[in-house]
Short mmCIF file of C-alpha atoms in Angstrom, two decimals:
data_model
loop_
_atom_site.label_atom_id
_atom_site.label_comp_id
_atom_site.label_asym_id
_atom_site.label_seq_id
_atom_site.Cartn_x
_atom_site.Cartn_y
_atom_site.Cartn_z
CA MET A 9 -18.82 0.17 32.15
CA GLU A 10 -15.51 -0.43 30.44
CA LEU A 11 -15.49 -3.50 28.22
CA ASN A 12 -12.16 -5.26 28.09
CA LEU A 13 -11.29 -7.57 25.24
CA PHE A 14 -9.48 -10.71 26.23
CA LEU A 15 -7.42 -12.72 23.82
CA PHE A 16 -6.62 -16.32 24.60
CA TRP A 17 -3.93 -18.23 22.83
CA THR A 18 -1.64 -21.19 23.15
CA LEU A 19 2.07 -20.54 22.93
CA SER A 20 4.41 -22.86 21.11
CA PRO A 21 6.97 -24.34 23.53
CA LEU A 22 9.60 -24.11 20.80
CA ALA A 23 9.55 -20.48 19.73
CA GLY A 24 6.64 -18.73 21.40
CA ASP A 25 4.78 -18.61 18.11
CA LEU A 26 1.03 -18.22 17.93
CA VAL A 27 -0.23 -21.71 17.08
CA SER A 28 -3.93 -21.70 17.97
CA LEU A 29 -6.60 -19.30 19.11
CA LYS A 30 -9.67 -19.55 21.27
CA PRO A 31 -12.19 -16.91 22.41
CA PRO A 32 -13.50 -16.96 26.02
CA GLN A 33 -15.39 -20.13 26.95
CA ASP A 34 -18.46 -18.30 28.23
CA HIS A 35 -19.38 -17.18 24.70
CA GLU A 36 -22.33 -19.38 23.77
CA ASN A 37 -21.49 -19.56 20.10
CA HIS A 38 -18.01 -20.89 20.89
CA ASP A 39 -18.96 -23.82 23.14
CA ASP A 40 -17.67 -26.28 20.56
CA THR A 41 -14.19 -24.77 20.57
CA PRO A 42 -11.64 -27.36 21.79
CA ASP A 43 -9.96 -26.80 25.14
CA LEU A 44 -6.47 -25.38 25.12
CA PRO A 45 -3.59 -27.02 26.95
CA ALA A 46 -2.44 -23.58 28.13
CA ALA A 47 -3.88 -20.10 27.85
CA LEU A 48 -2.69 -16.58 28.21
CA CYS A 49 -5.11 -13.74 28.92
CA VAL A 50 -4.21 -10.30 27.64
CA ASN A 51 -6.15 -7.12 28.26
CA ALA A 52 -6.30 -5.76 24.72
CA ALA A 53 -7.90 -2.48 25.75
CA SER A 54 -4.43 -1.02 26.21
CA SER A 55 -3.24 -2.07 22.75
CA PRO A 56 -5.04 -0.64 19.69
CA GLY A 57 -3.01 -2.92 17.43
CA LEU A 58 -4.24 -6.00 19.28
CA GLN A 59 -7.81 -4.74 19.05
CA VAL A 60 -7.45 -4.45 15.26
CA TRP A 61 -5.93 -7.93 15.11
CA PHE A 62 -8.69 -9.36 17.32
CA ARG A 63 -11.45 -7.86 15.18
CA SER A 64 -9.92 -9.27 12.00
CA TRP A 65 -9.60 -12.71 13.62
CA MET A 66 -13.26 -12.66 14.71
CA GLN A 67 -14.17 -11.78 11.10
CA GLY A 68 -12.51 -14.80 9.58
CA GLY A 69 -8.80 -14.16 10.08
CA ARG A 70 -8.54 -11.64 7.26
CA PRO A 71 -6.05 -8.82 7.91
CA THR A 72 -7.51 -5.38 8.54
CA VAL A 73 -6.03 -2.56 6.45
CA GLU A 74 -6.64 1.08 7.32
CA VAL A 75 -7.33 3.31 4.30
CA VAL A 76 -5.77 6.76 4.76
CA ARG A 77 -6.71 9.42 2.22
CA LEU A 78 -3.98 12.06 2.16
CA GLY A 79 -5.25 14.16 -0.74
CA LEU A 80 -2.69 16.27 -2.59
CA VAL A 81 0.57 15.98 -0.66
CA SER A 82 4.21 16.68 -1.49
CA TYR A 83 6.39 13.70 -2.28
CA GLN A 84 8.70 14.51 0.64
CA GLU A 85 5.77 14.58 3.05
CA ALA A 86 4.50 11.27 1.66
CA LEU A 87 7.91 9.72 2.32
CA ARG A 88 7.79 10.93 5.92
CA LEU A 89 4.26 9.65 6.46
CA GLN A 90 5.17 6.27 5.02
CA GLN A 91 7.92 6.01 7.61
CA VAL A 92 5.46 6.89 10.36
CA TYR A 93 3.26 3.96 9.32
CA VAL A 94 6.24 1.64 8.82
CA ASN A 95 7.31 2.39 12.39
CA ARG A 96 3.90 1.35 13.70
CA HIS A 97 4.65 -2.22 12.71
CA ARG A 98 7.41 -2.37 15.32
CA SER A 99 4.86 -3.05 18.05
CA ASP A 100 1.59 -4.39 16.62
CA PRO A 101 0.14 -5.21 13.21
CA ALA A 102 -0.80 -1.86 11.65
CA HIS A 103 -1.53 -2.37 7.96
CA ALA A 104 -2.34 0.82 6.07
CA LEU A 105 -3.13 1.91 2.53
CA LEU A 106 -2.06 5.50 1.90
CA LEU A 107 -3.85 7.11 -1.05
CA CYS A 108 -2.72 10.43 -2.47
CA GLN A 109 -1.80 12.62 -5.41
CA HIS A 110 1.45 14.54 -5.74
CA PRO A 111 2.37 17.91 -7.21
CA PRO A 112 4.65 17.35 -10.24
CA VAL A 113 7.70 15.33 -9.21
CA TYR A 114 10.22 13.05 -10.91
CA THR A 115 11.54 10.20 -8.77
CA THR A 116 14.45 7.85 -9.35
CA GLY A 117 14.89 4.36 -7.89
CA ILE A 118 17.88 2.33 -6.74
CA ARG A 119 18.39 0.35 -9.97
CA HIS A 120 20.53 3.00 -11.59
CA LYS A 121 23.65 5.02 -10.89
CA PRO A 122 22.86 8.67 -10.09
CA TYR A 123 21.39 10.55 -13.01
CA PRO A 124 23.54 13.36 -14.49
CA ALA A 125 23.05 16.64 -12.63
CA PRO A 126 22.28 18.61 -15.84
CA LEU A 127 19.39 16.24 -16.60
CA LEU A 128 17.92 16.66 -13.12
CA ASP A 129 18.37 20.43 -13.30
CA ARG A 130 16.52 20.48 -16.61
CA LEU A 131 13.62 18.59 -15.04
CA ARG A 132 13.50 21.05 -12.16
CA LEU A 133 13.30 23.95 -14.63
CA LEU A 134 10.05 22.42 -15.87
CA GLY A 135 8.55 23.21 -12.47
CA ALA A 136 8.81 19.73 -10.96
CA ASP A 137 10.61 18.48 -7.88
CA VAL A 138 13.18 15.69 -8.22
CA HIS A 139 13.79 13.01 -5.57
CA ARG A 140 15.99 9.94 -5.30
CA THR A 141 14.25 7.12 -3.42
CA ASN A 142 14.94 3.66 -2.03
CA ARG A 143 12.26 1.95 -4.12
CA GLY A 144 12.97 -0.40 -6.98
CA GLY A 145 12.83 0.80 -10.55
CA LEU A 146 14.21 3.70 -12.54
CA ILE A 147 12.93 7.22 -13.22
CA THR A 148 9.22 8.03 -13.36
CA PHE A 149 6.82 10.91 -12.93
CA HIS A 150 4.09 11.59 -10.38
CA GLY A 151 1.60 14.41 -10.65
CA PRO A 152 -2.01 15.53 -10.30
CA GLY A 153 -4.48 13.17 -11.93
CA GLN A 154 -2.44 10.13 -10.92
CA LEU A 155 -3.71 7.84 -8.17
CA VAL A 156 -0.74 6.96 -5.98
CA CYS A 157 -1.15 4.10 -3.53
CA TYR A 158 1.38 3.26 -0.81
CA PRO A 159 0.51 -0.02 0.94
CA ILE A 160 2.28 -0.27 4.31
CA LEU A 161 1.80 -3.96 5.03
CA HIS A 162 3.56 -6.64 7.02
CA LEU A 163 3.73 -9.53 4.58
CA GLY A 164 3.70 -11.94 7.51
CA SER A 165 -0.07 -11.35 7.62
CA PHE A 166 -0.39 -12.16 3.92
CA LYS A 167 2.44 -14.14 2.31
CA LYS A 168 6.15 -13.68 2.96
CA SER A 169 7.10 -13.30 -0.67
CA VAL A 170 8.07 -10.04 -2.35
CA ARG A 171 7.55 -11.63 -5.77
CA TRP A 172 4.02 -12.62 -4.76
CA TYR A 173 3.35 -9.14 -3.39
CA VAL A 174 4.41 -7.32 -6.57
CA SER A 175 2.37 -9.76 -8.63
CA GLU A 176 -0.71 -9.10 -6.49
CA LEU A 177 -0.29 -5.34 -6.89
CA GLU A 178 -0.16 -5.79 -10.66
CA LYS A 179 -3.22 -8.07 -10.61
CA THR A 180 -5.04 -5.49 -8.51
CA ILE A 181 -4.51 -2.84 -11.19
CA ILE A 182 -5.42 -5.27 -13.98
CA SER A 183 -8.70 -5.81 -12.13
CA VAL A 184 -9.23 -2.04 -11.83
CA CYS A 185 -8.69 -1.64 -15.57
CA SER A 186 -11.08 -4.49 -16.27
CA ARG A 187 -13.76 -2.75 -14.23
CA PHE A 188 -13.40 0.19 -16.61
CA GLY A 189 -13.54 -2.11 -19.65
CA ILE A 190 -9.81 -1.84 -20.39
CA ASP A 191 -7.81 -4.94 -21.28
CA ALA A 192 -4.55 -4.58 -19.34
CA SER A 193 -1.79 -7.07 -18.66
CA THR A 194 1.69 -7.56 -17.26
CA SER A 195 4.85 -7.91 -19.31
CA PRO A 196 8.49 -8.87 -18.69
CA HIS A 197 8.77 -5.29 -17.43
CA THR A 198 7.32 -4.44 -14.03
CA GLY A 199 4.02 -2.58 -14.00
CA VAL A 200 0.71 -2.84 -15.81
CA TRP A 201 0.40 -2.27 -19.54
CA VAL A 202 -2.19 -1.66 -22.24
CA GLY A 203 -0.42 -2.96 -25.31
CA ASP A 204 3.01 -1.29 -25.39
CA ASN A 205 1.91 1.58 -23.15
CA LYS A 206 2.33 1.54 -19.39
CA ILE A 207 -0.75 2.63 -17.47
CA CYS A 208 0.54 1.95 -13.97
CA ALA A 209 4.05 2.01 -12.54
CA VAL A 210 4.97 -0.30 -9.65
CA GLY A 211 8.01 0.24 -7.45
CA ILE A 212 8.24 -1.04 -3.90
CA HIS A 213 10.58 -1.26 -0.94
CA CYS A 214 10.42 -4.09 1.58
CA GLY A 215 12.40 -4.28 4.81
CA ARG A 216 11.83 -7.04 7.37
CA TYR A 217 8.68 -7.92 5.40
CA VAL A 218 7.19 -4.43 5.88
CA THR A 219 6.37 -2.79 2.54
CA SER A 220 6.47 0.83 1.47
CA HIS A 221 6.25 2.81 -1.77
CA GLY A 222 3.82 1.12 -4.15
CA LEU A 223 2.02 2.00 -7.37
CA ALA A 224 0.92 4.97 -9.46
CA LEU A 225 -2.07 4.62 -11.77
CA ASN A 226 -2.55 7.24 -14.48
CA CYS A 227 -6.14 8.48 -14.39
CA ASN A 228 -6.34 11.90 -16.06
CA THR A 229 -2.69 12.81 -15.70
CA ASP A 230 -1.10 15.42 -17.99
CA MET A 231 0.90 12.91 -20.04
CA SER A 232 3.24 15.57 -21.47
CA TRP A 233 5.34 15.35 -18.28
CA PHE A 234 6.47 11.87 -19.34
CA GLY A 235 7.86 13.24 -22.60
CA HIS A 236 10.90 14.64 -20.81
CA ILE A 237 12.15 11.24 -19.57
CA VAL A 238 12.36 7.61 -20.62
CA PRO A 239 9.67 6.34 -18.22
CA CYS A 240 11.05 3.59 -16.00
CA GLY A 241 14.10 3.47 -18.28
CA ILE A 242 12.31 1.34 -20.89
CA MET A 243 13.14 2.39 -24.45
CA GLY A 244 10.58 2.07 -27.22
CA LYS A 245 7.55 1.97 -24.92
CA GLY A 246 4.93 4.59 -24.17
CA VAL A 247 2.58 5.60 -21.40
CA THR A 248 -1.19 5.87 -21.26
CA SER A 249 -3.99 6.61 -18.83
CA LEU A 250 -7.54 5.55 -18.05
CA SER A 251 -8.78 8.76 -19.68
CA ALA A 252 -6.71 8.23 -22.83
CA GLU A 253 -7.93 4.66 -23.23
CA LEU A 254 -11.60 5.48 -22.65
CA GLN A 255 -11.56 8.81 -24.50
CA ARG A 256 -13.29 10.51 -21.57
CA ASP A 257 -12.20 12.13 -18.34
CA VAL A 258 -11.60 9.58 -15.58
CA CYS A 259 -10.57 11.36 -12.40
CA VAL A 260 -8.85 9.99 -9.32
CA GLU A 261 -12.04 10.28 -7.27
CA GLU A 262 -13.87 7.99 -9.70
CA THR A 263 -11.03 5.48 -9.62
CA VAL A 264 -10.49 5.16 -5.85
CA PRO A 265 -13.57 2.96 -5.12
CA GLN A 266 -12.55 0.58 -7.91
CA LEU A 267 -9.03 0.35 -6.54
CA LEU A 268 -10.23 -0.34 -3.01
CA ASP A 269 -12.63 -3.07 -4.18
CA ALA A 270 -9.92 -4.72 -6.26
CA PHE A 271 -7.34 -4.49 -3.46
CA ARG A 272 -9.76 -6.03 -0.98
CA ASP A 273 -10.47 -8.91 -3.35
CA ARG A 274 -6.83 -9.62 -4.28
CA PHE A 275 -5.41 -9.35 -0.76
CA HIS A 276 -8.39 -10.98 1.01
CA CYS A 277 -8.46 -8.24 3.63
CA LEU A 278 -10.89 -5.97 5.45
CA LEU A 279 -10.66 -2.24 4.75
CA THR A 280 -11.45 0.41 7.34
CA ASP A 281 -11.50 4.18 6.91
CA GLY A 282 -8.70 5.97 8.69
CA GLN A 283 -7.68 9.58 9.12
CA THR A 284 -4.16 10.93 9.28
CA ASP A 285 -3.49 12.28 12.73
CA LYS A 286 -2.81 16.04 12.78
CA THR A 287 0.42 15.52 14.68
CA GLU A 288 1.58 13.16 11.95
CA ARG A 289 0.77 15.64 9.20
CA ASP A 290 2.49 18.43 11.18
CA GLY A 291 5.70 16.53 11.77
CA GLY A 292 5.00 14.15 14.62
CA GLY A 293 6.78 11.15 13.06
CA SER A 294 10.30 10.36 12.03
CA SER A 295 11.38 11.31 8.54
CA ALA A 296 11.91 8.75 5.80
#
């Protein structure tokens, strides 16, 4: 027998905003819920986004974030997949956390005029791709051994503040480092640092409160790739990794559980395992 979920809510007479919630009255454990002046019944079986929202509400109102493990994926493909998940927010809440590694690639942000073509050509001759992006920040490197995390969140479910969001990403990584026994901190420069060395780059894009891009945490990255650029355009600073700080190999696979635990704690959310749809990986979504 098909089980339909029914959501009941009161609508604000001013703007149609969701102002209060109430589950069905025949649920014994909700008999003490106050009556609503008006109610709207929606069959949520036809809306996966509403089902996700309903489950998170029943579990204390914490947003549900789907964890999608992409593995090793090209930067261009990651851009396209981010746009697929951004587009999902047009209908229902669809928070996602895309985790991946990239083949060697240098990316530039929007805080700089275009880099000279000879410089970019020289980077390509090293065997890396080069991409200009719409994230904040300057030039940086992504490659194997670096845990890249792209949160695709609607900040309306968290806090509508980009400054708050970036700060929470940084605090998430500080917590990850702490779990490994590394004393990390923020600085006047964006990102997370161990002394004067950056261990994690942060660069985000936010449109209509939907986030994309994110952070890149050096685990056991080949740090020599950074020697060909001024990372993030910051002179006189260096880069480091979890492995360099601990003097042992710390791989991405070891780091992922720590990142997920820290993200769940900082963003007060529920995490669920997701899987990238084959049609999405094969080109089923719009390009970024």
